mmCIF file of C-alpha atoms and ligand atoms in Angstrom:
data_model
loop_
_atom_site.group_PDB
_atom_site.id
_atom_site.type_symbol
_atom_site.label_atom_id
_atom_site.label_comp_id
_atom_site.label_asym_id
_atom_site.label_seq_id
_atom_site.Cartn_x
_atom_site.Cartn_y
_atom_site.Cartn_z
ATOM 1 C CA MET A 1 30.870 -6.331 12.427
ATOM 2 C CA SER A 2 30.184 -2.847 10.549
ATOM 3 C CA ALA A 3 27.050 -2.219 7.759
ATOM 4 C CA GLN A 4 27.610 -1.229 4.634
ATOM 5 C CA LEU A 5 25.853 2.334 3.210
ATOM 6 C CA ILE A 6 22.553 2.428 1.535
ATOM 7 C CA ASP A 7 23.730 5.799 0.114
ATOM 8 C CA GLY A 8 19.938 7.005 -1.610
ATOM 9 C CA LYS A 9 21.713 9.613 -2.834
ATOM 10 C CA LYS A 10 22.827 7.421 -5.417
ATOM 11 C CA VAL A 11 20.345 5.927 -5.713
ATOM 12 C CA SER A 12 17.979 8.881 -6.043
ATOM 13 C CA ALA A 13 20.663 10.509 -8.165
ATOM 14 C CA ASP A 14 20.263 7.097 -10.953
ATOM 15 C CA ILE A 15 16.619 7.247 -10.920
ATOM 16 C CA ARG A 16 15.975 10.908 -11.629
ATOM 17 C CA GLU A 17 18.928 10.508 -14.431
ATOM 18 C CA SER A 18 16.793 8.062 -15.636
ATOM 19 C CA LEU A 19 14.140 10.107 -15.815
ATOM 20 C CA LYS A 20 15.498 12.888 -18.344
ATOM 21 C CA GLN A 21 15.276 10.508 -20.999
ATOM 22 C CA GLU A 22 11.412 9.465 -20.256
ATOM 23 C CA ILE A 23 10.525 13.506 -19.632
ATOM 24 C CA ALA A 24 12.677 14.207 -23.129
ATOM 25 C CA ASP A 25 10.329 11.425 -25.030
ATOM 26 C CA LEU A 26 7.397 13.588 -23.122
ATOM 27 C CA LYS A 27 8.468 16.395 -24.229
ATOM 28 C CA GLY A 28 9.242 15.929 -27.912
ATOM 29 C CA LYS A 29 5.093 14.215 -28.261
ATOM 30 C CA GLY A 30 4.158 18.007 -26.710
ATOM 31 C CA ILE A 31 3.949 16.890 -23.208
ATOM 32 C CA ASP A 32 5.878 18.950 -20.770
ATOM 33 C CA PRO A 33 5.241 16.859 -17.579
ATOM 34 C CA CYS A 34 3.786 19.460 -14.892
ATOM 35 C CA LEU A 35 3.703 18.666 -11.164
ATOM 36 C CA ALA A 36 0.957 21.288 -8.539
ATOM 37 C CA VAL A 37 2.052 21.604 -5.481
ATOM 38 C CA VAL A 38 -0.119 23.113 -2.871
ATOM 39 C CA LEU A 39 1.650 24.745 0.282
ATOM 40 C CA VAL A 40 -0.748 25.892 3.138
ATOM 41 C CA GLY A 41 0.686 27.704 5.671
ATOM 42 C CA GLU A 42 3.854 28.664 7.012
ATOM 43 C CA ASN A 43 5.082 24.750 8.429
ATOM 44 C CA PRO A 44 9.303 25.509 7.970
ATOM 45 C CA ALA A 45 9.806 22.216 7.342
ATOM 46 C CA SER A 46 6.784 22.025 4.639
ATOM 47 C CA LYS A 47 8.064 25.090 3.085
ATOM 48 C CA LYS A 48 11.792 23.488 2.769
ATOM 49 C CA TYR A 49 9.718 20.353 1.728
ATOM 50 C CA VAL A 50 8.295 22.077 -0.955
ATOM 51 C CA ALA A 51 11.005 24.377 -1.858
ATOM 52 C CA SER A 52 13.514 21.141 -2.323
ATOM 53 C CA LYS A 53 10.349 19.744 -4.414
ATOM 54 C CA GLU A 54 10.255 22.424 -7.070
ATOM 55 C CA LYS A 55 13.679 22.328 -6.891
ATOM 56 C CA THR A 56 14.311 19.256 -8.073
ATOM 57 C CA CYS A 57 11.219 19.957 -10.673
ATOM 58 C CA ALA A 58 13.632 22.450 -11.642
ATOM 59 C CA GLU A 59 16.720 20.285 -12.504
ATOM 60 C CA LEU A 60 14.590 17.449 -14.618
ATOM 61 C CA GLY A 61 12.677 19.941 -16.680
ATOM 62 C CA ILE A 62 9.540 18.947 -14.808
ATOM 63 C CA VAL A 63 7.236 21.931 -15.002
ATOM 64 C CA SER A 64 6.323 23.297 -11.016
ATOM 65 C CA ILE A 65 3.450 25.049 -10.373
ATOM 66 C CA ALA A 66 3.526 26.338 -6.655
ATOM 67 C CA HIS A 67 0.304 27.412 -4.701
ATOM 68 C CA LYS A 68 1.136 28.860 -1.669
ATOM 69 C CA ILE A 69 -2.592 29.695 0.510
ATOM 70 C CA PRO A 70 -2.694 31.377 3.531
ATOM 71 C CA GLU A 71 -3.821 29.185 6.377
ATOM 72 C CA THR A 72 -7.012 31.419 7.164
ATOM 73 C CA ILE A 73 -8.472 29.517 3.740
ATOM 74 C CA SER A 74 -11.574 27.944 4.245
ATOM 75 C CA GLN A 75 -12.446 24.551 3.311
ATOM 76 C CA ALA A 76 -14.077 25.216 0.604
ATOM 77 C CA ASP A 77 -12.055 26.992 -1.264
ATOM 78 C CA LEU A 78 -9.281 25.042 -1.427
ATOM 79 C CA ASN A 79 -11.652 21.754 -2.539
ATOM 80 C CA LYS A 80 -12.805 24.408 -4.791
ATOM 81 C CA LEU A 81 -8.723 24.816 -5.552
ATOM 82 C CA ILE A 82 -8.417 20.400 -6.070
ATOM 83 C CA ASP A 83 -11.432 20.703 -8.606
ATOM 84 C CA ASP A 84 -9.965 23.023 -10.095
ATOM 85 C CA LEU A 85 -6.022 21.572 -10.376
ATOM 86 C CA ASN A 86 -8.264 18.631 -11.475
ATOM 87 C CA SER A 87 -9.652 19.758 -14.630
ATOM 88 C CA ASP A 88 -6.806 21.197 -15.600
ATOM 89 C CA LYS A 89 -5.395 19.347 -18.522
ATOM 90 C CA LYS A 90 -2.056 21.144 -18.409
ATOM 91 C CA VAL A 91 -1.047 19.516 -14.769
ATOM 92 C CA HIS A 92 -0.040 15.534 -14.554
ATOM 93 C CA GLY A 93 0.464 15.680 -10.511
ATOM 94 C CA ILE A 94 -0.986 17.290 -7.824
ATOM 95 C CA LEU A 95 0.808 16.861 -4.046
ATOM 96 C CA VAL A 96 -0.621 18.877 -1.620
ATOM 97 C CA GLN A 97 1.815 19.040 1.535
ATOM 98 C CA LEU A 98 0.674 17.407 4.264
ATOM 99 C CA PRO A 99 0.151 18.555 7.682
ATOM 100 C CA LEU A 100 -2.548 21.272 6.908
ATOM 101 C CA PRO A 101 -3.453 23.733 9.463
ATOM 102 C CA LYS A 102 -5.334 23.161 12.064
ATOM 103 C CA GLY A 103 -9.114 23.360 10.531
ATOM 104 C CA LEU A 104 -8.471 21.829 7.055
ATOM 105 C CA ASP A 105 -9.217 18.290 6.729
ATOM 106 C CA GLU A 106 -6.435 16.479 5.205
ATOM 107 C CA LYS A 107 -8.601 12.681 4.265
ATOM 108 C CA GLU A 108 -11.566 15.339 2.664
ATOM 109 C CA VAL A 109 -8.157 16.979 0.420
ATOM 110 C CA MET A 110 -6.649 13.719 -0.344
ATOM 111 C CA TYR A 111 -9.728 11.839 -1.426
ATOM 112 C CA ARG A 112 -10.437 14.668 -3.644
ATOM 113 C CA ILE A 113 -7.229 14.345 -5.828
ATOM 114 C CA ALA A 114 -8.206 12.857 -9.092
ATOM 115 C CA PRO A 115 -6.759 9.462 -8.889
ATOM 116 C CA ASP A 116 -4.986 9.955 -12.213
ATOM 117 C CA LYS A 117 -2.948 13.094 -10.717
ATOM 118 C CA ASP A 118 -2.661 11.209 -7.282
ATOM 119 C CA VAL A 119 1.353 11.109 -7.020
ATOM 120 C CA ASP A 120 1.325 11.384 -3.448
ATOM 121 C CA GLY A 121 -0.785 7.645 -3.735
ATOM 122 C CA PHE A 122 -2.592 8.411 -0.258
ATOM 123 C CA GLY A 123 -6.246 9.189 -2.332
ATOM 124 C CA LEU A 124 -8.615 6.123 -2.134
ATOM 125 C CA GLN A 125 -8.310 4.582 -5.862
ATOM 126 C CA SER A 126 -4.173 4.281 -4.919
ATOM 127 C CA LEU A 127 -4.618 2.892 -0.852
ATOM 128 C CA GLY A 128 -7.567 0.225 -2.943
ATOM 129 C CA LYS A 129 -5.465 -0.501 -5.512
ATOM 130 C CA LEU A 130 -2.245 -1.053 -3.071
ATOM 131 C CA LEU A 131 -3.493 -3.976 -1.526
ATOM 132 C CA LEU A 132 -5.117 -5.272 -4.341
ATOM 133 C CA ASP A 133 -1.773 -5.497 -5.811
ATOM 134 C CA GLU A 134 -2.634 -3.504 -8.753
ATOM 135 C CA PRO A 135 -1.128 -1.768 -10.488
ATOM 136 C CA GLY A 136 -1.588 2.631 -9.247
ATOM 137 C CA PHE A 137 0.756 4.957 -7.567
ATOM 138 C CA VAL A 138 2.196 4.364 -4.786
ATOM 139 C CA ALA A 139 3.162 6.466 -2.181
ATOM 140 C CA CYS A 140 6.911 8.435 -2.168
ATOM 141 C CA THR A 141 7.982 7.169 0.858
ATOM 142 C CA PRO A 142 7.540 2.986 0.626
ATOM 143 C CA HIS A 143 7.749 2.984 -3.061
ATOM 144 C CA GLY A 144 11.844 4.617 -2.523
ATOM 145 C CA VAL A 145 12.111 1.866 0.286
ATOM 146 C CA MET A 146 11.195 -0.740 -1.867
ATOM 147 C CA LYS A 147 13.766 1.034 -5.084
ATOM 148 C CA MET A 148 16.666 0.745 -2.259
ATOM 149 C CA LEU A 149 16.415 -2.384 -1.013
ATOM 150 C CA GLU A 150 15.871 -3.264 -5.017
ATOM 151 C CA ALA A 151 18.875 -1.386 -6.378
ATOM 152 C CA TYR A 152 21.181 -3.213 -3.541
ATOM 153 C CA GLY A 153 19.702 -6.420 -3.765
ATOM 154 C CA ILE A 154 18.358 -7.005 -0.877
ATOM 155 C CA ASP A 155 15.614 -9.578 -1.639
ATOM 156 C CA PRO A 156 12.858 -10.025 0.840
ATOM 157 C CA SER A 157 10.789 -13.389 -0.309
ATOM 158 C CA GLY A 158 11.262 -15.439 2.604
ATOM 159 C CA LYS A 159 12.942 -12.980 5.141
ATOM 160 C CA HIS A 160 11.637 -11.477 8.371
ATOM 161 C CA ALA A 161 10.153 -7.742 7.648
ATOM 162 C CA VAL A 162 9.804 -5.839 10.741
ATOM 163 C CA VAL A 163 8.267 -2.658 9.933
ATOM 164 C CA ILE A 164 7.705 -0.107 13.068
ATOM 165 C CA GLY A 165 5.465 2.856 12.821
ATOM 166 C CA ARG A 166 1.617 2.198 11.213
ATOM 167 C CA SER A 167 1.389 5.531 9.149
ATOM 168 C CA VAL A 168 -0.998 5.632 6.105
ATOM 169 C CA ILE A 169 2.202 7.918 5.090
ATOM 170 C CA VAL A 170 4.857 5.125 5.175
ATOM 171 C CA GLY A 171 3.797 2.736 8.161
ATOM 172 C CA LYS A 172 0.801 0.726 6.114
ATOM 173 C CA PRO A 173 1.852 0.994 2.797
ATOM 174 C CA LEU A 174 5.406 -0.309 3.044
ATOM 175 C CA ALA A 175 4.318 -3.430 5.022
ATOM 176 C CA LEU A 176 1.748 -4.234 2.065
ATOM 177 C CA LEU A 177 4.742 -3.783 -0.327
ATOM 178 C CA LEU A 178 7.341 -6.036 2.261
ATOM 179 C CA LEU A 179 4.877 -8.773 2.244
ATOM 180 C CA ARG A 180 4.255 -8.297 -2.108
ATOM 181 C CA LYS A 181 7.635 -9.203 -2.469
ATOM 182 C CA ASN A 182 6.947 -12.270 -0.482
ATOM 183 C CA ALA A 183 8.195 -11.266 2.678
ATOM 184 C CA THR A 184 6.648 -12.091 6.041
ATOM 185 C CA VAL A 185 5.731 -8.586 7.346
ATOM 186 C CA THR A 186 5.141 -8.012 11.199
ATOM 187 C CA ILE A 187 3.917 -4.025 11.699
ATOM 188 C CA CYS A 188 5.099 -2.975 14.977
ATOM 189 C CA HIS A 189 3.451 0.459 16.714
ATOM 190 C CA SER A 190 2.908 2.346 20.272
ATOM 191 C CA ARG A 191 1.220 -0.468 21.822
ATOM 192 C CA THR A 192 2.894 -3.365 20.569
ATOM 193 C CA GLN A 193 4.510 -5.310 23.275
ATOM 194 C CA ASN A 194 8.482 -6.200 23.667
ATOM 195 C CA LEU A 195 9.595 -4.207 20.676
ATOM 196 C CA LYS A 196 13.283 -4.904 21.208
ATOM 197 C CA GLU A 197 12.355 -8.924 21.247
ATOM 198 C CA GLU A 198 10.180 -7.978 17.862
ATOM 199 C CA CYS A 199 13.060 -6.048 15.827
ATOM 200 C CA LEU A 200 15.629 -8.899 17.331
ATOM 201 C CA LYS A 201 13.292 -10.894 14.773
ATOM 202 C CA ALA A 202 14.048 -8.626 11.679
ATOM 203 C CA ASP A 203 15.566 -9.223 8.765
ATOM 204 C CA ILE A 204 14.676 -6.296 7.685
ATOM 205 C CA LEU A 205 13.678 -4.158 10.507
ATOM 206 C CA CYS A 206 12.159 -0.352 8.561
ATOM 207 C CA VAL A 207 11.353 2.116 11.338
ATOM 208 C CA ALA A 208 9.486 5.233 10.949
ATOM 209 C CA ILE A 209 7.856 6.746 13.913
ATOM 210 C CA GLY A 210 8.982 9.804 14.926
ATOM 211 C CA LYS A 211 12.029 9.613 17.606
ATOM 212 C CA ALA A 212 15.578 10.106 17.318
ATOM 213 C CA LYS A 213 17.601 7.445 18.377
ATOM 214 C CA PHE A 214 15.086 5.980 19.150
ATOM 215 C CA VAL A 215 16.413 1.405 18.003
ATOM 216 C CA LYS A 216 19.398 1.195 19.544
ATOM 217 C CA GLY A 217 22.189 -1.630 18.402
ATOM 218 C CA ASP A 218 21.269 -4.416 20.345
ATOM 219 C CA TRP A 219 17.788 -4.716 19.576
ATOM 220 C CA ILE A 220 19.603 -6.009 15.883
ATOM 221 C CA LYS A 221 19.574 -8.792 14.754
ATOM 222 C CA LYS A 222 23.332 -9.764 13.872
ATOM 223 C CA GLY A 223 23.293 -9.086 9.666
ATOM 224 C CA ALA A 224 20.121 -6.977 9.659
ATOM 225 C CA THR A 225 19.711 -4.826 7.128
ATOM 226 C CA VAL A 226 18.169 -1.052 9.237
ATOM 227 C CA VAL A 227 15.934 1.426 6.687
ATOM 228 C CA ASP A 228 15.434 4.201 8.766
ATOM 229 C CA VAL A 229 13.249 6.688 7.815
ATOM 230 C CA GLY A 230 13.369 9.157 10.397
ATOM 231 C CA ILE A 231 14.278 12.679 10.126
ATOM 232 C CA ASN A 232 14.547 14.230 13.634
ATOM 233 C CA VAL A 233 16.428 17.606 14.421
ATOM 234 C CA GLY A 234 18.864 16.513 17.100
ATOM 235 C CA GLU A 235 20.016 18.952 20.328
ATOM 236 C CA ASP A 236 22.979 20.125 17.915
ATOM 237 C CA GLY A 237 20.442 21.082 14.926
ATOM 238 C CA LYS A 238 21.656 18.423 13.027
ATOM 239 C CA LEU A 239 19.491 15.834 11.088
ATOM 240 C CA VAL A 240 18.833 12.212 13.024
ATOM 241 C CA GLY A 241 16.873 9.576 12.056
ATOM 242 C CA ASP A 242 14.799 7.266 14.716
ATOM 243 C CA VAL A 243 17.702 4.399 14.667
ATOM 244 C CA ASP A 244 21.516 4.908 16.740
ATOM 245 C CA PHE A 245 22.966 5.047 13.568
ATOM 246 C CA GLN A 246 26.940 4.428 15.492
ATOM 247 C CA ALA A 247 25.560 1.868 17.561
ATOM 248 C CA VAL A 248 22.967 -0.348 14.678
ATOM 249 C CA GLN A 249 26.031 -0.742 12.328
ATOM 250 C CA GLU A 250 27.593 -2.617 14.252
ATOM 251 C CA HIS A 251 25.146 -5.205 14.458
ATOM 252 C CA ALA A 252 23.373 -4.967 11.112
ATOM 253 C CA SER A 253 24.911 -5.458 7.715
ATOM 254 C CA TRP A 254 23.338 -3.028 4.988
ATOM 255 C CA ILE A 255 21.415 0.217 7.031
ATOM 256 C CA THR A 256 20.492 3.388 5.825
ATOM 257 C CA PRO A 257 22.585 6.735 7.047
ATOM 258 C CA VAL A 258 20.161 10.208 7.967
ATOM 259 C CA PRO A 259 20.719 12.509 5.893
ATOM 260 C CA GLY A 260 21.346 10.480 2.474
ATOM 261 C CA GLY A 261 19.351 7.894 2.896
ATOM 262 C CA VAL A 262 15.706 7.577 2.937
ATOM 263 C CA GLY A 263 15.039 11.273 2.041
ATOM 264 C CA PRO A 264 16.962 12.092 -1.123
ATOM 265 C CA MET A 265 14.598 8.764 -2.167
ATOM 266 C CA THR A 266 11.244 10.427 -1.223
ATOM 267 C CA ILE A 267 11.518 12.988 -3.985
ATOM 268 C CA ALA A 268 13.002 10.945 -6.736
ATOM 269 C CA MET A 269 9.565 8.519 -6.577
ATOM 270 C CA LEU A 270 7.558 11.685 -6.661
ATOM 271 C CA MET A 271 9.336 12.644 -9.500
ATOM 272 C CA TYR A 272 8.979 9.228 -10.633
ATOM 273 C CA ASN A 273 4.882 9.211 -10.242
ATOM 274 C CA THR A 274 4.703 12.307 -11.972
ATOM 275 C CA VAL A 275 6.310 11.319 -15.042
ATOM 276 C CA GLN A 276 3.862 8.166 -14.889
ATOM 277 C CA ALA A 277 0.653 10.697 -14.145
ATOM 278 C CA ALA A 278 2.105 12.562 -17.893
ATOM 279 C CA LYS A 279 2.777 9.858 -19.340
ATOM 280 C CA LYS A 280 -0.495 7.933 -19.498
ATOM 281 C CA THR A 281 -1.881 11.593 -20.966
ATOM 282 C CA ALA A 282 0.479 10.136 -24.116
HETATM 283 N N1 LIG B 1 4.331 15.478 4.411
HETATM 284 C C1 LIG B 1 4.969 14.648 5.055
HETATM 285 N N2 LIG B 1 5.657 13.859 3.702
HETATM 286 C C2 LIG B 1 4.607 13.759 3.048
HETATM 287 C C3 LIG B 1 4.131 13.351 1.638
HETATM 288 O O1 LIG B 1 5.707 12.157 1.582
HETATM 289 N N3 LIG B 1 3.270 14.224 0.572
HETATM 290 C C4 LIG B 1 3.123 15.294 1.323
HETATM 291 N N4 LIG B 1 1.767 15.672 0.507
HETATM 292 N N5 LIG B 1 3.591 15.448 2.427
HETATM 293 C C5 LIG B 1 4.225 15.369 3.139
#
């Protein structure tokens, strides 16, 4: 069996296309959707992610205001910047790229962002609303995974979904979103025993652990859907997922590639959240 591809580039392009009309409507009402992007320090991966977020904003006509700050900034000054962005009426969404350099408290910053500008969905109110199944900002990567499943008609209801990884950015919110869609959800992590056996139970397997080619072909239930959230740099310098793609696609019925799977969805959902934030001010 050879799995069919879940094309994140295409789903992302469709979402970005549909946002164009919403952005035009907002502009017609005198609202210019605006995302403030804060990058602290010189982490090369973070610089790359921020550059592609800015590029996508430009393509869609979303204003992006970049704050590129040296890693020597104090917590107090970073907090002050967040406070200023919170009260800036032009700014609809605030994104502080993670990880922050050592010495800066990520949680303090995430929890300081005004809930109505929390387009990353990492703040207390956004996370609480997710837990309570109330409308609110949903973190972009797990939200993107759900949109991909939906686009391909893969309904989690009644299925056994296994999520490997328990981060606040991906694993935990993704598990809650799958639960919201009536999946039976198992969360696996570094202390899980018999990981292979857990994976073999999955109708939908989502992997977000940050270890190249960690999930093997014989861990996959025949016909499963496999979502690879990993972005690792392989020995040859190329991007590689958390899943051994060649082996796994022999067993799965649907699979997301790396690159071109979940990655493009994260940015699309950031744009989506920014437009939602701007709409709320209309
Ligand atoms: N670093 C890795 N992923 C993300 C993300 O989705 N948002 C932010 N702010 N930082 C990240």
